[in-house]
Every structure is written in C-alpha cells, then in structure tokens.
Tab-separated table of C-alpha atoms in Angstrom:
chain	number	residue	atom	x	y	z
A	277	MET	CA	0.000	0.000	0.000
A	278	GLN	CA	1.353	3.355	-0.989
A	279	GLN	CA	1.809	5.960	1.673
A	280	ARG	CA	0.041	9.223	0.980
A	281	HIS	CA	1.089	12.705	2.077
A	282	LEU	CA	-1.116	15.654	2.983
A	283	ILE	CA	0.410	19.100	2.707
A	284	PHE	CA	-1.170	22.029	4.631
A	285	PHE	CA	-0.828	25.549	3.169
A	286	ALA	CA	-2.265	28.945	3.960
A	287	SER	CA	-1.576	32.369	2.491
A	288	LEU	CA	-1.504	35.607	4.493
A	289	PHE	CA	-2.539	38.767	2.731
A	290	THR	CA	-2.178	42.351	3.955
A	291	ALA	CA	-5.217	44.462	3.100
A	292	ILE	CA	-5.330	48.246	3.170
A	293	SER	CA	-8.562	49.525	4.718
A	294	THR	CA	-10.584	51.614	2.261
A	295	THR	CA	-14.119	52.901	2.351
A	296	GLN	CA	-16.454	50.396	0.724
A	297	ILE	CA	-20.143	50.705	-0.186
A	298	ASN	CA	-21.735	47.310	0.447
A	299	TYR	CA	-25.459	48.056	0.300
A	300	PHE	CA	-27.792	50.817	-0.920
A	301	GLU	CA	-31.508	50.114	-1.161
A	302	ALA	CA	-34.915	51.352	0.008
A	303	ILE	CA	-35.214	48.084	1.909
A	304	ALA	CA	-34.311	47.969	5.585
A	305	ASN	CA	-32.322	44.773	6.070
A	306	LEU	CA	-32.799	45.178	9.810
A	307	PRO	CA	-35.021	43.331	12.296
A	308	ILE	CA	-35.908	46.611	14.062
A	309	VAL	CA	-37.877	47.945	11.122
A	310	PRO	CA	-41.448	46.552	10.949
A	311	GLY	CA	-41.921	47.076	7.249
A	312	PRO	CA	-38.688	46.292	5.381
A	313	VAL	CA	-39.688	48.142	2.168
A	314	THR	CA	-39.516	51.858	3.041
A	315	ILE	CA	-41.057	53.352	-0.106
A	316	TYR	CA	-44.063	55.629	0.438
A	317	ASP	CA	-46.051	58.049	-1.710
A	318	THR	CA	-44.136	61.202	-0.720
A	319	LEU	CA	-41.225	59.697	1.233
A	320	ILE	CA	-38.418	57.235	0.513
A	321	ILE	CA	-36.056	56.034	3.245
A	322	LEU	CA	-32.786	54.741	1.807
A	323	TRP	CA	-30.525	52.385	3.761
A	324	THR	CA	-26.830	51.800	3.266
A	325	ASN	CA	-24.022	49.652	4.644
A	326	VAL	CA	-20.610	51.322	4.389
A	327	THR	CA	-17.449	49.898	5.953
A	328	ASP	CA	-14.280	51.772	6.923
A	329	CYS	CA	-15.877	55.227	6.864
A	330	PRO	CA	-15.027	56.788	10.257
A	331	PRO	CA	-16.670	60.151	11.052
A	332	PRO	CA	-16.039	63.060	10.823
A	333	SER	CA	-13.308	62.583	8.223
A	334	CYS	CA	-15.581	60.363	6.127
A	335	GLU	CA	-19.054	61.403	5.023
A	336	CYS	CA	-21.664	59.873	2.736
A	337	VAL	CA	-24.289	61.851	0.805
A	338	VAL	CA	-27.179	60.954	-1.473
A	339	GLN	CA	-27.838	63.061	-4.555
A	340	ALA	CA	-31.439	62.943	-5.796
A	341	ASN	CA	-33.222	64.578	-8.736
A	342	VAL	CA	-35.523	66.604	-6.481
A	343	THR	CA	-35.757	70.330	-5.909
A	344	THR	CA	-35.838	70.447	-2.089
A	345	ASP	CA	-32.532	70.805	-0.186
A	346	ASN	CA	-30.790	71.110	-3.587
A	347	GLY	CA	-31.336	67.376	-3.907
A	348	THR	CA	-28.460	66.558	-1.501
A	349	TYR	CA	-29.047	64.527	1.661
A	350	THR	CA	-26.432	63.531	4.252
A	351	VAL	CA	-26.503	59.916	5.424
A	352	GLU	CA	-27.011	59.549	9.190
A	353	PHE	CA	-25.136	56.638	10.768
A	354	SER	CA	-26.193	55.006	14.014
A	355	SER	CA	-23.854	55.026	17.019
A	356	MET	CA	-25.011	51.466	17.740
A	357	THR	CA	-24.317	50.162	14.236
A	358	PRO	CA	-21.779	52.632	12.776
A	359	ASN	CA	-21.686	50.940	9.369
A	360	ILE	CA	-25.493	51.129	8.921
A	361	GLY	CA	-26.873	54.496	7.761
A	362	SER	CA	-30.094	55.913	6.407
A	363	VAL	CA	-31.435	59.033	4.751
A	364	ASN	CA	-34.997	60.345	4.436
A	365	VAL	CA	-35.973	61.957	1.136
A	366	SER	CA	-39.355	63.637	1.572
A	367	ASP	CA	-41.694	66.019	-0.301
A	368	LEU	CA	-41.766	63.632	-3.264
A	369	LYS	CA	-44.574	63.182	-5.757
A	370	PRO	CA	-46.536	59.917	-5.716
A	371	ASP	CA	-46.038	57.364	-8.500
A	372	THR	CA	-42.941	59.187	-9.767
A	373	LEU	CA	-39.555	57.756	-10.761
A	374	TYR	CA	-36.565	59.280	-8.953
A	375	SER	CA	-32.839	58.646	-9.184
A	376	PHE	CA	-30.591	58.408	-6.115
A	377	THR	CA	-26.783	58.264	-6.121
A	378	LEU	CA	-24.721	57.475	-3.006
A	379	THR	CA	-21.134	58.724	-2.740
A	380	CYS	CA	-18.694	58.595	0.178
A	381	THR	CA	-15.389	60.301	0.879
A	382	GLY	CA	-12.466	57.934	0.679
A	383	THR	CA	-13.667	56.011	-2.366
A	384	ASP	CA	-14.397	56.700	-6.031
A	385	ASP	CA	-17.090	54.055	-5.915
A	386	ASN	CA	-20.781	55.002	-5.892
A	387	ALA	CA	-24.155	53.310	-5.920
A	388	ALA	CA	-27.115	54.487	-8.022
A	389	ARG	CA	-30.745	53.445	-7.796
A	390	LEU	CA	-33.924	54.278	-9.737
A	391	ILE	CA	-36.925	54.050	-7.410
A	392	ARG	CA	-40.576	54.884	-8.047
A	393	THR	CA	-42.635	56.276	-5.189
A	394	ASP	CA	-45.742	54.427	-4.076
A	395	TYR	CA	-49.249	55.288	-5.277
A	396	GLY	CA	-50.784	58.173	-3.361
A	397	ARG	CA	-54.120	59.806	-2.698
A	398	PRO	CA	-55.737	60.878	-6.002
A	399	SER	CA	-57.489	64.159	-6.557
A	400	ALA	CA	-61.267	64.110	-6.789
A	401	PRO	CA	-63.079	63.011	-9.976
A	402	GLN	CA	-63.773	65.918	-12.347
A	403	ASN	CA	-66.944	67.322	-13.876
A	404	ILE	CA	-69.357	65.429	-11.654
A	405	THR	CA	-72.921	65.787	-12.984
A	406	VAL	CA	-76.299	64.357	-11.995
A	407	THR	CA	-79.023	63.689	-14.612
A	408	LEU	CA	-82.425	61.997	-14.545
A	409	VAL	CA	-82.564	58.947	-16.826
A	410	SER	CA	-85.763	56.834	-16.889
A	411	GLU	CA	-86.815	58.288	-13.531
A	412	ARG	CA	-83.527	57.358	-11.896
A	413	LEU	CA	-80.524	59.499	-11.059
A	414	ARG	CA	-77.333	58.991	-13.069
A	415	ILE	CA	-74.050	60.321	-11.634
A	416	SER	CA	-71.395	60.915	-14.306
A	417	TRP	CA	-67.774	62.055	-14.026
A	418	LEU	CA	-64.355	62.300	-15.582
A	419	PRO	CA	-61.185	60.755	-14.098
A	420	PRO	CA	-59.096	62.753	-11.579
A	421	ALA	CA	-56.729	65.353	-12.975
A	422	VAL	CA	-54.011	64.059	-10.611
A	423	PRO	CA	-54.504	60.293	-10.244
A	424	ASN	CA	-51.235	59.678	-8.321
A	425	GLY	CA	-51.367	56.091	-9.557
A	426	PRO	CA	-53.615	53.826	-11.648
A	427	ILE	CA	-57.113	54.469	-10.264
A	428	HIS	CA	-58.371	51.196	-8.758
A	429	ASN	CA	-62.048	52.001	-8.164
A	430	TYR	CA	-64.602	54.713	-7.369
A	431	LYS	CA	-66.702	55.043	-4.230
A	432	LEU	CA	-70.150	56.656	-4.125
A	433	THR	CA	-71.743	57.857	-0.884
A	434	ARG	CA	-75.237	59.284	-0.399
A	435	ASP	CA	-76.114	61.048	2.857
A	436	ARG	CA	-73.112	59.364	4.499
A	437	GLU	CA	-74.336	55.914	3.442
A	438	THR	CA	-72.086	53.967	1.068
A	439	ILE	CA	-73.978	53.162	-2.131
A	440	SER	CA	-71.067	51.360	-3.776
A	441	ASP	CA	-67.352	51.205	-2.998
A	442	LYS	CA	-66.498	48.880	-5.896
A	443	ILE	CA	-67.308	50.920	-8.992
A	444	PRO	CA	-64.711	49.751	-11.577
A	445	ASN	CA	-62.101	52.238	-12.735
A	446	SER	CA	-63.319	51.758	-16.320
A	447	GLU	CA	-66.737	53.265	-15.486
A	448	SER	CA	-67.590	56.952	-15.834
A	449	SER	CA	-71.195	56.862	-14.598
A	450	TYR	CA	-73.420	55.133	-12.068
A	451	ASP	CA	-77.213	54.633	-12.208
A	452	MET	CA	-79.154	54.565	-8.972
A	453	THR	CA	-81.284	51.438	-8.515
A	454	LYS	CA	-84.365	53.229	-7.142
A	455	ASP	CA	-86.643	55.798	-8.772
A	456	TYR	CA	-86.017	59.412	-7.852
A	457	VAL	CA	-88.653	60.956	-5.551
A	458	TYR	CA	-89.488	64.505	-6.602
A	459	GLY	CA	-88.607	67.090	-3.970
A	460	GLU	CA	-86.237	64.730	-2.187
A	461	THR	CA	-82.860	66.203	-1.224
A	462	ASP	CA	-79.792	63.988	-1.203
A	463	THR	CA	-76.090	64.703	-0.719
A	464	PHE	CA	-73.740	62.643	-2.878
A	465	PHE	CA	-69.983	62.287	-2.631
A	466	LEU	CA	-67.923	60.506	-5.267
A	467	SER	CA	-64.295	59.635	-4.561
A	468	ALA	CA	-61.516	58.027	-6.584
A	469	CYS	CA	-59.399	55.377	-4.845
A	470	ASN	CA	-55.948	53.841	-5.265
A	471	ILE	CA	-54.511	50.743	-3.585
A	472	ASN	CA	-50.852	51.310	-2.738
A	473	GLY	CA	-47.987	48.863	-2.431
A	474	LYS	CA	-48.900	48.100	1.185
A	475	ASN	CA	-52.473	47.186	0.156
A	476	ASP	CA	-53.885	50.290	1.851
A	477	THR	CA	-56.830	52.004	0.147
A	478	VAL	CA	-56.319	55.764	-0.239
A	479	CYS	CA	-59.227	57.775	-1.639
A	480	SER	CA	-59.645	61.384	-2.739
A	481	SER	CA	-60.463	63.831	0.041
A	482	PRO	CA	-63.983	65.236	0.402
A	483	ASN	CA	-62.476	68.720	0.495
A	484	ASP	CA	-60.154	68.270	-2.480
A	485	GLY	CA	-60.053	71.433	-4.564
A	486	LYS	CA	-62.631	73.124	-2.345
A	487	ASP	CA	-62.482	75.883	0.254
A	488	LEU	CA	-65.328	74.460	2.343
A	489	GLU	CA	-65.089	73.499	6.002
A	490	PRO	CA	-65.775	69.899	7.078
A	491	ASP	CA	-69.105	69.070	8.754
A	492	THR	CA	-70.535	72.523	7.897
A	493	MET	CA	-73.940	73.458	6.492
A	494	TYR	CA	-73.902	75.560	3.294
A	495	SER	CA	-76.736	76.956	1.173
A	496	PHE	CA	-76.710	76.851	-2.642
A	497	THR	CA	-79.153	78.763	-4.841
A	498	LEU	CA	-79.648	78.032	-8.547
A	499	SER	CA	-80.993	80.801	-10.770
A	500	CYS	CA	-81.313	80.874	-14.554
A	501	GLY	CA	-81.785	83.712	-17.040
A	502	GLY	CA	-85.273	83.999	-18.506
A	503	THR	CA	-87.077	83.036	-15.309
A	504	ASP	CA	-87.509	84.450	-11.835
A	505	GLU	CA	-87.720	80.988	-10.335
A	506	THR	CA	-84.862	79.802	-8.110
A	507	ILE	CA	-84.024	76.585	-6.311
A	508	THR	CA	-82.219	76.592	-2.952
A	509	ARG	CA	-80.549	73.633	-1.301
A	510	HIS	CA	-78.957	73.318	2.145
A	511	ILE	CA	-76.102	70.834	2.142
A	512	ARG	CA	-73.715	69.801	4.924
A	513	THR	CA	-70.134	68.881	4.046
A	514	VAL	CA	-68.819	65.475	5.100
A	515	TYR	CA	-66.618	64.808	8.115
A	516	GLY	CA	-62.944	65.796	7.958
A	517	ARG	CA	-59.738	64.955	9.781
A	518	PRO	CA	-59.943	65.902	13.481
A	519	SER	CA	-57.216	67.687	15.400
A	520	PRO	CA	-55.287	65.659	18.039
A	521	PRO	CA	-56.782	65.133	21.510
A	522	ARG	CA	-55.787	67.733	24.094
A	523	ASN	CA	-54.107	67.569	27.521
A	524	ILE	CA	-52.830	64.012	27.186
A	525	THR	CA	-51.552	62.731	30.533
A	526	ALA	CA	-50.361	59.382	31.864
A	527	THR	CA	-50.792	58.393	35.511
A	528	LEU	CA	-49.984	55.238	37.459
A	529	VAL	CA	-53.106	53.589	38.878
A	530	SER	CA	-52.726	50.282	40.745
A	531	GLU	CA	-49.321	49.724	39.073
A	532	ARG	CA	-50.806	50.261	35.596
A	533	LEU	CA	-50.561	53.265	33.294
A	534	ARG	CA	-53.720	55.272	32.677
A	535	ILE	CA	-53.747	57.594	29.647
A	536	SER	CA	-56.221	60.471	29.901
A	537	TRP	CA	-57.161	63.258	27.468
A	538	LEU	CA	-59.685	65.925	26.540
A	539	PRO	CA	-61.659	65.943	23.281
A	540	HIS	CA	-60.327	67.586	20.146
A	541	SER	CA	-60.538	71.345	19.832
A	542	VAL	CA	-61.471	70.979	16.134
A	543	PRO	CA	-63.382	67.692	15.924
A	544	ASN	CA	-64.649	68.147	12.301
A	545	GLU	CA	-67.091	65.321	13.062
A	546	PRO	CA	-68.723	63.459	15.939
A	547	ILE	CA	-65.627	61.495	17.023
A	548	HIS	CA	-66.043	57.813	16.186
A	549	ASN	CA	-63.163	56.305	18.187
A	550	TYR	CA	-59.650	56.883	19.502
A	551	LYS	CA	-56.516	54.939	18.571
A	552	LEU	CA	-53.672	54.316	20.998
A	553	ALA	CA	-50.240	53.297	19.696
A	554	ASN	CA	-47.250	52.120	21.696
A	555	ASP	CA	-43.731	53.367	20.966
A	556	PHE	CA	-41.434	50.313	20.955
A	557	PRO	CA	-37.771	51.032	21.734
A	558	LEU	CA	-35.030	49.716	19.517
A	559	PRO	CA	-32.958	46.709	20.565
A	560	ARG	CA	-30.153	47.478	23.050
A	561	ILE	CA	-31.963	50.709	23.997
A	562	PHE	CA	-34.071	51.329	27.068
A	563	ARG	CA	-36.562	54.158	26.939
A	564	LEU	CA	-37.749	54.875	30.450
A	565	TRP	CA	-40.921	56.885	31.022
A	566	THR	CA	-41.867	58.938	34.057
A	567	ASN	CA	-44.763	61.034	35.308
A	568	VAL	CA	-43.652	63.859	37.610
A	569	THR	CA	-46.000	66.575	38.892
A	570	ASP	CA	-45.081	70.029	40.205
A	571	CYS	CA	-41.619	70.028	38.674
A	572	PRO	CA	-41.443	73.256	36.604
A	573	PRO	CA	-38.320	73.738	34.459
A	574	PRO	CA	-35.639	75.018	34.683
A	575	SER	CA	-35.658	75.168	38.484
A	576	CYS	CA	-36.678	71.506	38.698
A	577	GLU	CA	-34.794	68.734	36.943
A	578	CYS	CA	-35.045	64.936	36.932
A	579	VAL	CA	-32.155	62.571	36.212
A	580	VAL	CA	-31.769	58.818	35.903
A	581	GLN	CA	-28.684	57.150	37.366
A	582	ALA	CA	-27.800	53.817	35.712
A	583	ASN	CA	-25.009	51.310	36.335
A	584	VAL	CA	-23.497	51.858	32.892
A	585	THR	CA	-20.167	53.368	31.919
A	586	THR	CA	-21.274	55.756	29.140
A	587	ASP	CA	-22.139	59.376	30.040
A	588	ASN	CA	-21.045	58.572	33.633
A	589	GLY	CA	-24.298	56.659	33.935
A	590	THR	CA	-26.361	59.859	34.327
A	591	TYR	CA	-29.195	60.747	31.935
A	592	THR	CA	-31.395	63.846	32.037
A	593	VAL	CA	-35.134	63.297	31.637
A	594	GLU	CA	-36.649	65.159	28.679
A	595	PHE	CA	-40.184	66.479	29.220
A	596	SER	CA	-42.626	67.210	26.403
A	597	SER	CA	-44.004	70.722	25.933
A	598	MET	CA	-47.397	69.179	25.083
A	599	THR	CA	-47.468	66.924	28.163
A	600	PRO	CA	-45.159	68.688	30.673
A	601	ASN	CA	-45.579	66.039	33.375
A	602	ILE	CA	-44.608	63.151	31.069
A	603	GLY	CA	-40.904	62.650	30.462
A	604	SER	CA	-38.614	60.024	28.998
A	605	VAL	CA	-34.953	59.142	28.792
A	606	SER	CA	-33.131	56.827	26.383
A	607	VAL	CA	-30.250	54.732	27.687
A	608	SER	CA	-28.258	53.211	24.832
A	609	ASP	CA	-25.033	51.276	24.235
A	610	LEU	CA	-26.180	48.547	26.617
A	611	LYS	CA	-25.138	44.913	26.557
A	612	PRO	CA	-27.732	42.346	25.498
A	613	ASP	CA	-29.239	39.964	28.091
A	614	THR	CA	-27.799	42.018	30.962
A	615	LEU	CA	-29.469	43.221	34.157
A	616	TYR	CA	-29.224	46.981	34.774
A	617	SER	CA	-30.406	49.187	37.613
A	618	PHE	CA	-32.023	52.597	37.053
A	619	THR	CA	-32.776	55.188	39.742
A	620	LEU	CA	-34.866	58.330	39.120
A	621	THR	CA	-34.357	61.423	41.292
A	622	CYS	CA	-35.806	64.930	40.967
A	623	THR	CA	-34.921	68.246	42.603
A	624	GLY	CA	-37.462	69.342	45.170
A	625	THR	CA	-38.071	65.874	46.658
A	626	ASP	CA	-36.169	63.233	48.575
A	627	ASP	CA	-38.284	60.561	46.927
A	628	ASN	CA	-36.835	58.333	44.203
A	629	ALA	CA	-37.873	55.408	42.039
A	630	ALA	CA	-35.613	52.416	41.280
A	631	ARG	CA	-36.021	49.664	38.704
A	632	LEU	CA	-34.081	46.524	37.749
A	633	ILE	CA	-34.489	45.752	34.036
A	634	ARG	CA	-32.835	43.118	31.829
A	635	THR	CA	-32.059	43.920	28.192
A	636	ASP	CA	-33.401	41.717	25.414
A	637	TYR	CA	-31.408	38.937	23.777
A	638	GLY	CA	-28.993	40.238	21.134
A	639	ARG	CA	-26.889	39.063	18.218
A	640	PRO	CA	-24.455	36.347	19.347
A	641	SER	CA	-20.835	36.169	18.351
A	642	ALA	CA	-19.838	33.514	15.850
A	643	PRO	CA	-19.343	29.845	16.801
A	644	GLN	CA	-15.764	29.051	17.837
A	645	ASN	CA	-13.181	26.546	16.625
A	646	ILE	CA	-14.935	25.613	13.412
A	647	THR	CA	-13.297	22.541	11.857
A	648	VAL	CA	-14.025	20.338	8.860
A	649	THR	CA	-13.188	16.627	8.750
A	650	LEU	CA	-13.915	13.785	6.333
A	651	VAL	CA	-15.959	10.999	7.932
A	652	SER	CA	-17.125	8.048	5.811
A	653	GLU	CA	-16.485	10.083	2.643
A	654	ARG	CA	-18.740	12.893	3.876
A	655	LEU	CA	-17.788	16.269	5.337
A	656	ARG	CA	-18.408	16.906	9.023
A	657	ILE	CA	-18.474	20.498	10.286
A	658	SER	CA	-17.759	20.803	14.010
A	659	TRP	CA	-17.726	23.805	16.342
A	660	LEU	CA	-17.890	25.152	19.867
A	661	PRO	CA	-20.577	27.549	21.140
A	662	PRO	CA	-20.079	31.338	20.769
A	663	ALA	CA	-17.850	33.062	23.298
A	664	VAL	CA	-20.448	35.839	23.645
A	665	PRO	CA	-23.900	34.246	23.231
A	666	ASN	CA	-25.889	37.389	24.211
A	667	GLY	CA	-28.728	35.093	25.206
A	668	PRO	CA	-29.572	31.369	25.211
A	669	ILE	CA	-28.560	30.185	21.722
A	670	HIS	CA	-31.696	28.956	19.952
A	671	ASN	CA	-30.215	27.234	16.874
A	672	TYR	CA	-27.370	27.158	14.355
A	673	LYS	CA	-27.567	27.891	10.639
A	674	LEU	CA	-25.259	26.384	7.987
A	675	ILE	CA	-24.846	27.861	4.494
A	676	ARG	CA	-22.808	26.476	1.613
A	677	ASP	CA	-22.115	28.693	-1.400
A	678	ARG	CA	-25.097	30.942	-0.427
A	679	GLU	CA	-27.423	27.938	-0.267
A	680	THR	CA	-28.950	27.205	3.128
A	681	ILE	CA	-28.080	23.633	4.095
A	682	SER	CA	-29.932	23.770	7.416
A	683	SER	CA	-31.390	26.656	9.403
A	684	LYS	CA	-32.686	24.507	12.258
A	685	ILE	CA	-29.633	22.822	13.738
A	686	PRO	CA	-30.521	22.404	17.456
A	687	ASN	CA	-28.534	24.391	19.994
A	688	SER	CA	-27.501	21.110	21.663
A	689	GLU	CA	-25.541	20.015	18.566
A	690	SER	CA	-21.853	20.744	18.005
A	691	SER	CA	-21.408	19.122	14.572
A	692	TYR	CA	-23.242	18.561	11.313
A	693	ASP	CA	-22.676	15.781	8.747
A	694	MET	CA	-23.279	16.559	5.092
A	695	THR	CA	-25.710	14.177	3.405
A	696	LYS	CA	-23.792	13.821	0.127
A	697	TYR	CA	-20.392	12.325	-0.558
A	698	TYR	CA	-17.471	14.719	-0.854
A	699	VAL	CA	-16.180	15.095	-4.417
A	700	ASP	CA	-12.390	15.119	-4.688
A	701	ARG	CA	-10.951	18.560	-5.537
A	702	GLU	CA	-14.332	20.217	-5.086
A	703	THR	CA	-14.186	23.741	-3.617
A	704	ASP	CA	-16.979	24.977	-1.332
A	705	THR	CA	-17.476	27.992	0.916
A	706	PHE	CA	-19.276	27.365	4.214
A	707	PHE	CA	-20.676	29.815	6.731
A	708	LEU	CA	-21.922	28.731	10.148
A	709	SER	CA	-23.881	31.152	12.320
A	710	ALA	CA	-25.398	31.026	15.789
A	711	CYS	CA	-28.905	32.456	16.240
A	712	ASN	CA	-31.023	33.849	19.083
A	713	ILE	CA	-34.751	34.591	19.089
A	714	ASN	CA	-35.511	37.757	21.064
A	715	GLU	CA	-38.636	38.790	22.949
A	716	LYS	CA	-40.138	40.249	19.757
A	717	HIS	CA	-39.748	36.850	18.068
A	718	ASP	CA	-37.109	38.253	15.689
A	719	THR	CA	-34.253	35.928	14.744
A	720	VAL	CA	-30.815	37.550	15.163
A	721	CYS	CA	-27.804	35.556	13.950
A	722	SER	CA	-24.056	36.058	14.230
A	723	SER	CA	-22.498	38.302	11.606
A	724	PRO	CA	-20.203	36.972	8.863
A	725	ASN	CA	-17.685	39.670	9.839
A	726	ASP	CA	-17.656	38.810	13.546
A	727	GLY	CA	-14.225	38.468	15.134
A	728	GLU	CA	-10.713	39.061	13.885
A	729	LEU	CA	-8.131	36.886	12.171
A	730	ALA	CA	-6.090	35.368	14.973
A	731	GLU	CA	-2.322	35.794	14.796
A	732	GLN	CA	-1.660	32.093	15.276
A	733	ASP	CA	-3.926	31.278	12.334
A	734	ALA	CA	-1.693	33.412	10.124
A	735	LYS	CA	1.487	31.576	11.124
A	736	LEU	CA	0.925	28.544	8.932
A	737	ASN	CA	3.626	26.541	7.199
A	738	MET	CA	4.293	27.805	3.674
A	739	GLN	CA	6.256	24.765	2.483
A	740	ASN	CA	5.307	22.091	-0.057
A	741	LEU	CA	3.062	24.426	-2.045
A	742	ALA	CA	3.390	22.443	-5.260
A	743	GLU	CA	2.342	19.146	-3.726
A	744	GLY	CA	-1.185	20.231	-3.400
A	745	PHE	CA	-3.177	20.373	-0.113
A	746	ILE	CA	-4.874	23.727	0.290
A	747	PHE	CA	-6.925	24.585	3.350
A	748	LEU	CA	-7.795	28.262	3.820
A	749	MET	CA	-9.545	29.429	6.958
A	750	ASN	CA	-10.416	33.076	7.592
A	751	HIS	CA	-11.861	33.589	11.062
A	752	SER	CA	-12.799	37.194	10.331
A	753	LYS	CA	-15.503	36.013	7.975
A	754	LEU	CA	-15.884	32.489	9.281
A	755	ASN	CA	-15.820	31.319	5.707
A	756	ILE	CA	-14.070	28.031	5.056
A	757	SER	CA	-12.887	27.477	1.501
A	758	PHE	CA	-11.226	24.147	1.029
A	759	ASN	CA	-9.928	21.910	-1.708
A	760	PHE	CA	-7.939	19.023	-0.382
A	761	TYR	CA	-6.498	15.746	-1.619
A	762	CYS	CA	-3.504	13.588	-0.913
A	763	SER	CA	-0.715	13.202	-3.423
A	764	ASN	CA	-0.259	9.584	-4.592
A	765	HIS	CA	-3.518	8.783	-2.808
A	766	VAL	CA	-4.779	5.236	-2.825
A	767	LYS	CA	-7.962	4.948	-0.765
A	768	THR	CA	-8.150	2.282	1.911
A	769	ASP	CA	-10.786	1.331	4.468
A	770	LYS	CA	-8.794	3.263	7.071
A	771	ASP	CA	-9.138	6.506	5.132
A	772	SER	CA	-12.546	7.409	6.591
A	773	ASP	CA	-11.216	10.185	8.816
A	774	LEU	CA	-8.365	12.561	8.064
A	775	SER	CA	-7.495	12.733	11.741
A	776	ASN	CA	-6.411	9.068	11.867
A	777	SER	CA	-5.453	8.492	8.247
A	778	LYS	CA	-1.982	8.171	6.718
A	779	CYS	CA	-2.300	11.567	5.092
A	780	PRO	CA	-0.609	13.799	7.687
A	781	ILE	CA	-1.249	17.541	8.046
A	782	THR	CA	1.904	19.617	7.936
A	783	THR	CA	1.779	22.906	9.896
C-alpha cells in the first residue's frame, strides 16, 4: 500500500482599509424595522451599509433629482451600528420615478438606484354631474386630474351611506337602482381610490379642490336667465380629519398606566373612536418613562442614574411641551441579556424610584473553533458555542455557497454531517452562524464579519506548495474554503477520517 502525504498551506494577505459601499436600497435589512420596504407616496427612506468610513473625516451623501434641499441629503449613521446608515428623502410626488446616487469620501465608488414612489391619494373626480334617466338618477364624471397612480375604483356615498365602494375604474357613470322621488334632497360624494404597495386604500379627500369646512352646512341657490324661479338647497359637508386630543396625561393607577385626554378642539365630526399606539424602543436601547408633577423647568430637573459606563451613567429626563408632566430618557449602548439598575431622582423631593431591568437577547458572536473533517467520505463540520452568546442560543444555521443547508440545527448540537459524498478537488465555501430569538420573536444571527483573524492562524507553514493540499480558513468572515487531496492517494478502508489516516497535516 502506498503511503500518501497531505500538505497544509495557507496564504496571508495584507489588506489596506478603504471605504467600501456594500449596500444601498430602500429596503431595511434590519429586524428593528417593521416594514422592510420603506417606499411611500411622498417619502423614501434609503438604507446603506458602508465599511471603513469613520466620522467626521468620512461622510456619505445621497444626490437625488428633487428640488428640495438642492437634492443633496447627508446619510445619518447610528452610534449602535456605525456601518449602517439611512437618509430620508421627503416632499416627493406619488407614482414618480426618482434617481438616487450614493457617494462617500475615501472612495471613487458610488451606488445608483432608480426608485418609483408608491401610489398616493388621487385628486377628486372631475366634472361630476347628476341627470335623470328613466326616472332614476345617473351620476357621471371624468377621471381625476391628478390620479397619483392607476385608479383602482370609485366610491359613491349618499347622505353618508355607502352606495357602492367597488365601482370599476373603467366606469364613468353610475345609475341609482331606485326611482327618484321629486322634492327629495340627497347629498352625494364621489371619490376616486388607489390601492398602494402596502395594500392600503387611499381615496380622494372630500375637500379636495374646495375651500369648504368639514361638517358645515352651506346653502346653494340656482338661478337661470329667462325666469324668476330659483331653487335653494342646504347641504352639509362630510366629516374631515380631526385635530389631536388635548391635555394628554399618563398616571400610574394600581401599578398600571392610565392615559387620559380631553376631546379635540377641532373635531370636524362626531368622534367615532380613539386609537392608541405604543412606541417600541429599539434593541439594546431602554426608553424609560416617568410622570412627575409640580416640577417646573428650569428650576426643577429629573435625572436617571444607571449602572453603565457611558455618560457617567447619568441621563437627564426630557419632558414634552405638550405633556409637561410626562418625560422620557433613552439609555443606549447597553449589553444584550444584561441586568441593569435605574434610579430616578428629581430636585425638590427626597423621593426616588428604582427599577431593575434586563435587556433583550442580542446578536451572538460567531461559533468558535470551526473545523471540517472527512468521515465516511462525507464532510463533518464541528464547532464550539459562541464566546459571547448574548442570550440562550436557539439554533445554528449552515450555508454552503449561499445555499442554506440547514437553518434549524438544534442548539444542543456541536457538529453537522453533510448528506452527500465529498467530491475530490471540489471547492466549497461554508458559513456557520449562531442564532437567538428575542422577545419580539425576531431571529438575530451572528455576523459573517464577527471576530478578527487570529495571529496564530496566520502563522501557517508555507512549504510544499506544489504538492497540493490547500486549506484556507479566515476567522474574520468564518468562511471556510477548502480543496484538499492527498498526493499519490490510494484509498483504503482506514481513510474514513483525516485525523487518523496516513495523510498527515503539515503545519
């Protein structure tokens, strides 16, 4: 039996850090954004990933073919994720194609995108007329002058009762189904509707192109030349958008928050209902809320003391001018899955409030000591758990050449066997990530750029290059590219595992 030899080789490259644009889209590739596509009718939020662009020496701007702000918008980068930035481009026209170009100092590279805004609210139908046809009313119209998208349907309302909200966009008239009663007074409203990219229906406003007030009675008198007869009608406009509720306050009642308010100053309608939304903080950020009475600024001030190292652990509470007794403070740069203490104190009182709060699970570091061995002619990938789990690891995910092999490897496993035989001289790129599931049920996995290339991994033997075993491992990306074989190889039954075969690794 011939003896085989396995030669181990790795190359070390020195890379010069330069600014690089990796991503530029109107899609938020972030778990903190509820709707990943951030394209609206008059607003587009663009997201970018730029590496090696330290502020303030490096800056990124977006140039757009719009008239506001000279079409130049500076990218804002987050202190939490310094390579992730965004820019808001507003005052856009619905259903309009815009061009956006991203440039950064430190690189001649750029990224350009053509993006069309979402469908918006159309203007009202034009030339609305009412005629009597075979004793029934016929409402006729022309399409909106400003459709802001392909009109989806029309909606007809009579005396605040919906007659039909599914009139096809191809129609230009509607016949009532009942005979008209002479002397009867009705108020009709016809609106044009679009359905935008988020499947929301947006219809023309009842006050579009008019100077009338909502929910207001007006009188209209028709007179014609050649007769002294006139016809007068009293018509009330439809409901409009109300102003916000007044004097919003939050109080603690039996350990629960109670939100109180006064009715709108300009209701524009008999209010139908109220809607309460909760402001969810971003991951790794605590937003603490407080209700403090009789604490007039600037003589009175409230601060939160936290057991964190940034800002000396002291944070000033910001109070709203609209709700002066309600304040909040944001504490950022926290560690995931970590218990913190927060103490609120205010001038003018010896009282304080203390809370112990644990941060949510975060993104784990990459699995450690990733190795690849050949077992029964199949590859086995082995690893150790992450050094910084940032929570109880939920599962592991294995990718080969951008194809997901398994995204549900249990957290109890420390190896994975490929199901197909290894093909000699085949080259594959693997990526193994560890994943947590946080309290919002979002999956956060280790980054491909986690960690640094260890010095000992760079000190690999450079000899026997021509004899042919190549095994490249880059811990900074946790990508394993390999192409290995043994010179003069004759397979035997003992060759099932490289670790105990006669094909030694030279390091």
